[in-house]
């Protein structure tokens, strides 16, 4: 079996819940970005959860499944999960609650990831006021922006709330490829047998 | 030659009160190290935390190093700056963390500090801003003596890093277990 020409990484997990102070409903749009050397084998890279409701101090539960498989030859460009959380305000308008990003776990096993959320601040007070009035708060034009490094220093954000994600990572053939993610004792790896 | 992947994010910071803060970062590595892919440094957005929560950056880091020798293992140099309403920036803390030397998944914390300055400088900084800054930033992560430096604590920067190593075993490098 010629298995060392690429390695496979399999992610399973869920967008379990969200907690944002003073927020009684929320839904989430997620996307997964990856580098050029990565190829998706299976699973949805975009998705939308239900609108979860709850009390002011409760966690809002999504329990939304994530299942993705990739193959690659290079660990650079590791898949990255980006969430955009929206909710309805008192007037029934769709407003942004926060963005968050995190790389999917590189270490095989089960992980609980807390993704802290932030959202852009309006450039001027007048914009902030009209945004509040019309329910059009500042948003990123590109939903992938929270996962990028370029141009980040130009934005000002406000942060509040967190999304709880549970992820399990399984890797295949990574040792054969010379990689170690820490799950195996390092001394047992001596390249392809 | 062995390769090292550093994949993770600058998650945020705590202990900087409720100021608008951002972080400048870069990798400092010895001459035996070469950055193949990814960014050598960057700057996060300016974040203001809501009441009762911490600052959030969620700034992604994905670096791929080529290692020709173990000396000069990469470090992450961090500088936390605050920005006031007029857009003036002021240093709040310097710090560094070593990139973990074993593969695995890590939640790291870096406590920061900044120079205290003389009485006059402190008074001037209190009055019109402008905390004393370091002239030679290498002192943050370098082996230079710091005996003339008097410092005050800043807050803590939090990082989540995944470390993947390639071919270290092939070169008979023992990294040990990542488990505590």
Short mmCIF file of C-alpha atoms in Angstrom, two decimals:
data_model
loop_
_atom_site.label_atom_id
_atom_site.label_comp_id
_atom_site.label_asym_id
_atom_site.label_seq_id
_atom_site.Cartn_x
_atom_site.Cartn_y
_atom_site.Cartn_z
CA UNK A 1 0.00 0.00 0.00
CA UNK A 2 1.53 3.24 -1.11
CA UNK A 3 0.31 5.41 1.69
CA UNK A 4 3.15 7.86 2.10
CA UNK A 5 2.29 10.07 -0.89
CA UNK A 6 -0.17 12.01 1.25
CA UNK A 7 -1.60 11.98 4.73
CA UNK A 8 -5.24 12.14 5.75
CA UNK A 9 -6.76 14.07 8.61
CA UNK A 10 -10.28 13.41 9.80
CA UNK A 11 -12.13 15.90 11.99
CA UNK A 12 -15.40 15.25 13.77
CA UNK A 13 -17.11 17.41 16.28
CA UNK A 14 -19.83 19.89 16.95
CA UNK A 15 -20.58 23.54 17.33
CA UNK A 16 -22.08 22.91 20.75
CA UNK A 17 -23.18 26.18 22.25
CA UNK A 18 -22.72 29.93 22.47
CA UNK A 19 -22.85 32.39 25.32
CA UNK A 20 -23.04 36.10 24.67
CA UNK A 21 -23.97 38.48 27.50
CA UNK A 22 -27.47 39.91 27.01
CA UNK A 23 -28.18 37.88 23.89
CA UNK A 24 -31.24 35.63 23.84
CA UNK A 25 -31.05 34.14 20.37
CA UNK A 26 -28.27 33.33 17.96
CA UNK A 27 -27.46 31.36 14.87
CA UNK A 28 -24.11 30.65 13.34
CA UNK A 29 -22.66 30.56 9.87
CA UNK A 30 -19.45 28.58 9.76
CA UNK A 31 -16.81 28.02 7.12
CA UNK A 32 -13.57 26.12 7.00
CA UNK A 33 -10.56 27.53 5.15
CA UNK A 34 -7.48 25.55 4.21
CA UNK A 35 -4.18 26.04 2.42
CA UNK A 36 -3.27 25.28 -1.19
CA UNK A 37 -1.75 21.88 -0.45
CA UNK A 38 -4.92 20.64 1.17
CA UNK A 39 -7.74 18.83 -0.52
CA UNK A 40 -11.15 18.19 0.98
CA UNK A 41 -12.25 14.58 0.72
CA UNK A 42 -15.57 14.71 2.46
CA UNK A 43 -17.84 16.95 4.51
CA UNK A 44 -19.33 20.42 4.24
CA UNK A 45 -17.00 23.41 4.51
CA UNK A 46 -19.88 25.87 4.85
CA UNK A 47 -23.00 25.63 6.91
CA UNK A 48 -25.67 27.32 8.88
CA UNK A 49 -27.02 26.29 12.28
CA UNK A 50 -30.51 26.71 13.60
CA UNK A 51 -31.61 29.79 15.50
CA UNK A 52 -31.12 28.87 19.13
CA UNK A 53 -33.14 30.63 21.80
CA UNK A 54 -32.63 30.74 25.52
CA UNK A 55 -32.65 32.92 28.59
CA UNK A 56 -30.50 35.98 29.06
CA UNK A 57 -28.00 34.11 31.22
CA UNK A 58 -28.32 30.72 29.53
CA UNK A 59 -26.06 29.10 27.02
CA UNK A 60 -27.75 28.83 23.65
CA UNK A 61 -27.40 25.29 22.35
CA UNK A 62 -26.74 24.42 18.71
CA UNK A 63 -25.35 20.90 18.94
CA UNK A 64 -24.52 21.20 15.22
CA UNK A 65 -22.40 18.40 13.74
CA UNK A 66 -19.13 19.00 11.92
CA UNK A 67 -17.47 16.25 9.96
CA UNK A 68 -14.59 16.88 7.59
CA UNK A 69 -11.86 14.84 5.98
CA UNK A 70 -8.82 16.26 4.22
CA UNK A 71 -5.71 15.01 2.59
CA UNK A 72 -2.50 16.91 2.23
CA UNK A 73 1.24 16.67 1.86
CA UNK A 74 2.10 19.70 3.96
CA UNK A 75 0.92 20.66 7.42
CA UNK A 76 1.09 24.35 6.50
CA UNK A 77 -2.38 25.61 5.64
CA UNK A 78 -4.01 23.49 8.32
CA UNK A 79 -7.84 23.84 8.20
CA UNK A 80 -9.21 26.77 10.09
CA UNK A 81 -12.75 27.13 11.43
CA UNK A 82 -14.37 30.55 11.17
CA UNK A 83 -17.70 31.30 12.78
CA UNK A 84 -19.96 34.31 12.29
CA UNK A 85 -22.68 34.52 14.91
CA UNK A 86 -25.85 36.44 14.10
CA UNK A 87 -29.02 37.05 16.05
CA UNK A 88 -32.29 38.93 15.90
CA UNK A 89 -32.65 42.11 17.91
CA UNK A 90 -35.85 43.36 19.60
CA UNK A 91 -37.19 44.60 16.24
CA UNK A 92 -36.63 41.31 14.48
CA UNK A 93 -33.64 42.57 12.55
CA UNK A 94 -30.72 40.32 11.73
CA UNK A 95 -27.61 41.71 13.45
CA UNK A 96 -24.05 40.51 13.84
CA UNK A 97 -23.11 39.26 17.32
CA UNK A 98 -19.52 38.30 16.73
CA UNK A 99 -16.87 36.57 14.70
CA UNK A 100 -14.36 34.00 15.82
CA UNK A 101 -11.63 31.87 14.32
CA UNK A 102 -9.49 28.94 15.39
CA UNK A 103 -7.40 26.28 13.74
CA UNK A 104 -8.86 22.81 14.01
CA UNK A 105 -6.84 20.82 16.60
CA UNK A 106 -3.48 19.61 15.27
CA UNK A 107 -3.13 17.05 18.06
CA UNK A 108 -5.08 13.84 17.61
CA UNK A 109 -7.66 13.26 20.28
CA UNK A 110 -10.61 15.10 21.73
CA UNK A 111 -10.48 18.83 22.32
CA UNK A 112 -12.77 21.48 23.74
CA UNK A 113 -12.11 24.76 22.00
CA UNK A 114 -13.45 28.06 23.27
CA UNK A 115 -13.68 30.57 20.47
CA UNK A 116 -13.92 34.06 21.86
CA UNK A 117 -15.94 36.40 19.68
CA UNK A 118 -15.27 39.91 18.44
CA UNK A 119 -17.03 42.24 16.04
CA UNK A 120 -15.87 45.35 14.20
CA UNK A 121 -16.45 48.76 15.65
CA UNK A 122 -17.94 51.53 13.49
CA UNK A 123 -15.36 53.98 12.23
CA UNK A 124 -17.21 57.05 13.50
CA UNK A 125 -19.76 57.79 16.21
CA UNK A 126 -22.26 58.94 13.57
CA UNK A 127 -21.98 55.60 11.78
CA UNK A 128 -22.38 53.77 15.06
CA UNK A 129 -25.56 55.75 15.76
CA UNK A 130 -27.14 55.18 12.34
CA UNK A 131 -26.11 51.54 12.51
CA UNK A 132 -27.85 51.18 15.85
CA UNK A 133 -30.90 53.04 14.52
CA UNK A 134 -31.33 50.95 11.37
CA UNK A 135 -30.03 47.69 12.76
CA UNK A 136 -27.09 47.73 10.36
CA UNK A 137 -24.05 47.34 12.55
CA UNK A 138 -20.55 47.25 11.14
CA UNK A 139 -19.79 43.84 9.62
CA UNK A 140 -16.94 42.37 7.63
CA UNK A 141 -17.67 42.36 3.91
CA UNK A 142 -15.74 39.13 3.58
CA UNK A 143 -16.76 36.47 6.07
CA UNK A 144 -13.30 34.91 5.81
CA UNK A 145 -11.64 38.06 7.13
CA UNK A 146 -11.43 36.87 10.79
CA UNK A 147 -9.18 34.07 9.62
CA UNK A 148 -6.75 36.27 7.68
CA UNK A 149 -3.71 38.07 8.97
CA UNK A 150 -3.39 40.78 6.32
CA UNK A 151 -4.88 44.17 7.05
CA UNK A 152 -5.93 43.13 10.50
CA UNK A 153 -4.12 46.00 12.20
CA UNK A 154 -6.47 48.45 10.47
CA UNK A 155 -9.60 47.32 12.25
CA UNK A 156 -10.95 48.11 15.69
CA UNK A 157 -13.14 45.58 17.38
CA UNK A 158 -15.27 45.02 20.47
CA UNK A 159 -15.22 41.60 22.04
CA UNK A 160 -17.84 39.71 24.00
CA UNK A 161 -19.08 36.16 24.25
CA UNK A 162 -17.75 32.79 23.25
CA UNK A 163 -18.64 29.80 21.10
CA UNK A 164 -17.92 26.36 22.53
CA UNK A 165 -16.71 23.83 20.00
CA UNK A 166 -15.89 20.18 20.59
CA UNK A 167 -13.54 18.63 18.08
CA UNK A 168 -11.88 15.28 17.61
CA UNK A 169 -8.88 14.92 15.32
CA UNK A 170 -7.73 11.66 13.77
CA UNK A 171 -4.69 11.47 11.54
CA UNK A 172 -3.63 8.76 9.13
CA UNK A 173 -0.16 8.22 7.64
CA UNK A 174 1.28 11.32 9.25
CA UNK A 175 4.08 9.32 10.89
CA UNK A 176 4.89 7.65 7.60
CA UNK A 177 5.29 11.10 6.22
CA UNK A 178 7.75 11.96 8.96
CA UNK A 179 5.31 14.07 10.94
CA UNK A 180 4.66 13.86 14.61
CA UNK A 181 1.69 15.61 16.18
CA UNK A 182 2.65 14.41 19.62
CA UNK A 183 0.27 11.47 19.94
CA UNK A 184 3.00 8.88 19.32
CA UNK A 185 6.25 8.57 21.26
CA UNK A 186 8.81 10.36 19.09
CA UNK A 187 11.41 7.59 19.29
CA UNK A 188 9.19 5.08 17.48
CA UNK A 189 9.12 7.08 14.28
CA UNK A 190 11.95 6.40 11.90
CA UNK A 191 10.47 7.32 8.56
CA UNK A 192 8.78 4.95 6.12
CA UNK A 193 9.39 1.31 6.93
CA UNK B 1 16.47 18.49 7.50
CA UNK B 2 13.78 18.66 10.10
CA UNK B 3 10.74 20.88 9.87
CA UNK B 4 8.59 22.56 12.49
CA UNK B 5 5.02 23.76 12.07
CA UNK B 6 3.56 26.27 14.49
CA UNK B 7 -0.20 26.45 14.00
CA UNK B 8 -2.49 28.35 16.30
CA UNK B 9 -3.63 31.74 17.36
CA UNK B 10 -2.98 34.68 19.61
CA UNK B 11 -6.26 34.26 21.44
CA UNK B 12 -6.29 37.41 23.52
CA UNK B 13 -5.12 39.06 26.68
CA UNK B 14 -6.25 39.75 30.21
CA UNK B 15 -5.15 42.11 32.93
CA UNK B 16 -4.95 45.20 30.73
CA UNK B 17 -8.10 46.64 32.29
CA UNK B 18 -10.70 47.65 29.70
CA UNK B 19 -8.39 49.44 27.34
CA UNK B 20 -8.34 49.14 23.56
CA UNK B 21 -5.25 47.06 22.98
CA UNK B 22 -3.44 45.41 20.11
CA UNK B 23 -0.42 43.17 19.88
CA UNK B 24 2.60 43.27 17.60
CA UNK B 25 4.37 39.95 17.27
CA UNK B 26 7.21 38.36 15.40
CA UNK B 27 9.23 35.17 15.46
CA UNK B 28 12.80 35.47 16.69
CA UNK B 29 14.87 32.44 15.69
CA UNK B 30 18.56 31.61 15.38
CA UNK B 31 20.53 31.41 12.15
CA UNK B 32 19.95 27.67 11.86
CA UNK B 33 16.27 28.32 11.27
CA UNK B 34 14.59 29.37 8.09
CA UNK B 35 10.96 30.38 7.66
CA UNK B 36 9.65 28.51 4.61
CA UNK B 37 6.00 29.51 4.63
CA UNK B 38 3.75 31.72 6.68
CA UNK B 39 4.26 35.09 8.22
CA UNK B 40 7.25 36.13 10.25
CA UNK B 41 5.29 38.69 12.20
CA UNK B 42 2.20 40.79 12.26
CA UNK B 43 -0.15 42.97 14.18
CA UNK B 44 -3.57 42.12 15.56
CA UNK B 45 -6.65 44.28 15.41
CA UNK B 46 -7.35 46.77 18.20
CA UNK B 47 -9.84 45.20 20.54
CA UNK B 48 -11.89 46.68 23.32
CA UNK B 49 -13.42 44.11 25.67
CA UNK B 50 -16.99 44.34 26.90
CA UNK B 51 -17.55 44.63 30.62
CA UNK B 52 -16.43 41.52 32.46
CA UNK B 53 -14.72 39.87 29.51
CA UNK B 54 -11.17 39.74 28.26
CA UNK B 55 -9.59 41.20 25.12
CA UNK B 56 -9.96 38.97 22.09
CA UNK B 57 -7.74 38.91 19.03
CA UNK B 58 -8.12 35.43 17.55
CA UNK B 59 -5.15 36.26 15.36
CA UNK B 60 -4.10 33.22 13.30
CA UNK B 61 -0.50 32.05 13.16
CA UNK B 62 0.62 29.36 10.73
CA UNK B 63 4.39 29.19 10.33
CA UNK B 64 6.54 26.52 8.72
CA UNK B 65 10.20 26.46 9.76
CA UNK B 66 13.14 24.55 8.36
CA UNK B 67 15.57 23.55 11.10
CA UNK B 68 19.26 22.94 10.38
CA UNK B 69 20.28 22.91 14.03
CA UNK B 70 18.54 23.02 17.37
CA UNK B 71 20.25 26.15 18.68
CA UNK B 72 18.24 29.33 18.47
CA UNK B 73 14.90 27.54 18.86
CA UNK B 74 12.17 29.99 17.74
CA UNK B 75 10.64 32.40 20.21
CA UNK B 76 7.63 34.59 19.83
CA UNK B 77 8.29 38.24 20.62
CA UNK B 78 5.17 40.05 21.83
CA UNK B 79 4.41 43.71 22.38
CA UNK B 80 1.07 44.90 23.69
CA UNK B 81 0.08 48.47 22.87
CA UNK B 82 -2.96 50.44 23.92
CA UNK B 83 -4.74 52.90 21.70
CA UNK B 84 -6.75 55.78 23.10
CA UNK B 85 -9.78 57.52 21.57
CA UNK B 86 -7.56 59.94 19.69
CA UNK B 87 -5.69 57.06 18.09
CA UNK B 88 -2.50 57.56 20.11
CA UNK B 89 -0.60 54.38 20.83
CA UNK B 90 1.29 53.63 24.00
CA UNK B 91 3.26 50.58 25.11
CA UNK B 92 1.61 48.38 27.77
CA UNK B 93 3.83 45.33 27.87
CA UNK B 94 6.70 43.39 26.37
CA UNK B 95 7.11 39.64 26.58
CA UNK B 96 8.27 36.51 24.86
CA UNK B 97 7.41 32.81 24.83
CA UNK B 98 9.51 29.93 23.59
CA UNK B 99 7.77 27.85 20.98
CA UNK B 100 7.19 24.49 22.73
CA UNK B 101 9.88 21.94 21.90
CA UNK B 102 7.64 18.89 21.75
CA UNK B 103 4.73 18.21 19.41
CA UNK B 104 1.27 18.67 20.83
CA UNK B 105 -1.39 21.18 21.58
CA UNK B 106 -0.64 23.97 24.03
CA UNK B 107 -2.42 26.77 25.84
CA UNK B 108 0.32 29.25 26.71
CA UNK B 109 0.33 32.38 28.80
CA UNK B 110 2.89 35.12 28.63
CA UNK B 111 3.11 37.62 31.47
CA UNK B 112 4.34 40.97 30.19
CA UNK B 113 6.27 43.88 31.64
CA UNK B 114 7.24 47.40 30.63
CA UNK B 115 10.01 49.77 31.70
CA UNK B 116 9.08 51.90 34.69
CA UNK B 117 11.13 54.98 33.82
CA UNK B 118 12.24 57.75 36.10
CA UNK B 119 9.90 59.72 38.37
CA UNK B 120 9.83 62.51 35.82
CA UNK B 121 8.98 60.14 32.98
CA UNK B 122 6.25 58.49 35.05
CA UNK B 123 4.75 61.84 35.84
CA UNK B 124 4.90 62.92 32.21
CA UNK B 125 3.30 59.62 31.12
CA UNK B 126 0.51 60.04 33.66
CA UNK B 127 -0.09 63.60 32.50
CA UNK B 128 0.03 63.35 28.73
CA UNK B 129 0.66 59.69 27.87
CA UNK B 130 3.80 58.12 26.49
CA UNK B 131 5.09 55.30 28.65
CA UNK B 132 8.86 54.76 28.39
CA UNK B 133 9.73 52.32 25.61
CA UNK B 134 12.72 50.10 25.03
CA UNK B 135 15.30 51.41 22.57
CA UNK B 136 16.69 47.94 21.96
CA UNK B 137 13.80 45.51 21.72
CA UNK B 138 16.15 42.52 21.51
CA UNK B 139 16.48 42.73 25.28
CA UNK B 140 12.96 41.22 25.52
CA UNK B 141 14.00 37.84 24.14
CA UNK B 142 17.80 38.07 24.06
CA UNK B 143 20.36 37.03 26.65
CA UNK B 144 21.53 40.60 27.34
CA UNK B 145 21.75 41.74 30.93
CA UNK B 146 18.76 43.62 32.19
CA UNK B 147 20.29 44.84 35.44
CA UNK B 148 19.76 48.52 34.70
CA UNK B 149 16.16 48.03 33.75
CA UNK B 150 13.40 48.65 36.27
CA UNK B 151 10.04 47.37 35.22
CA UNK B 152 6.39 47.21 36.16
CA UNK B 153 4.03 44.34 35.28
CA UNK B 154 1.62 44.50 32.36
CA UNK B 155 -1.15 41.99 31.70
CA UNK B 156 -1.05 38.45 30.36
CA UNK B 157 -1.21 37.41 26.72
CA UNK B 158 -2.84 34.06 25.91
CA UNK B 159 -1.89 31.83 23.02
CA UNK B 160 -3.10 28.51 21.71
CA UNK B 161 -0.46 26.73 19.67
CA UNK B 162 -0.36 23.39 17.94
CA UNK B 163 3.13 22.06 17.27
CA UNK B 164 3.79 19.53 14.53
CA UNK B 165 7.29 18.25 13.87
CA UNK B 166 8.63 16.48 10.83
CA UNK B 167 11.71 14.25 10.61
CA UNK B 168 13.05 15.11 14.07
CA UNK B 169 12.96 11.39 14.90
CA UNK B 170 14.84 10.62 11.69
CA UNK B 171 17.66 12.82 12.95
CA UNK B 172 17.54 11.13 16.36
CA UNK B 173 16.26 14.18 18.19
CA UNK B 174 14.36 13.24 21.33
CA UNK B 175 11.70 15.78 22.14
CA UNK B 176 10.05 13.83 24.92
CA UNK B 177 6.37 13.80 25.64
CA UNK B 178 4.17 16.82 25.30
CA UNK B 179 2.06 15.65 28.21
CA UNK B 180 2.77 17.44 31.47
#
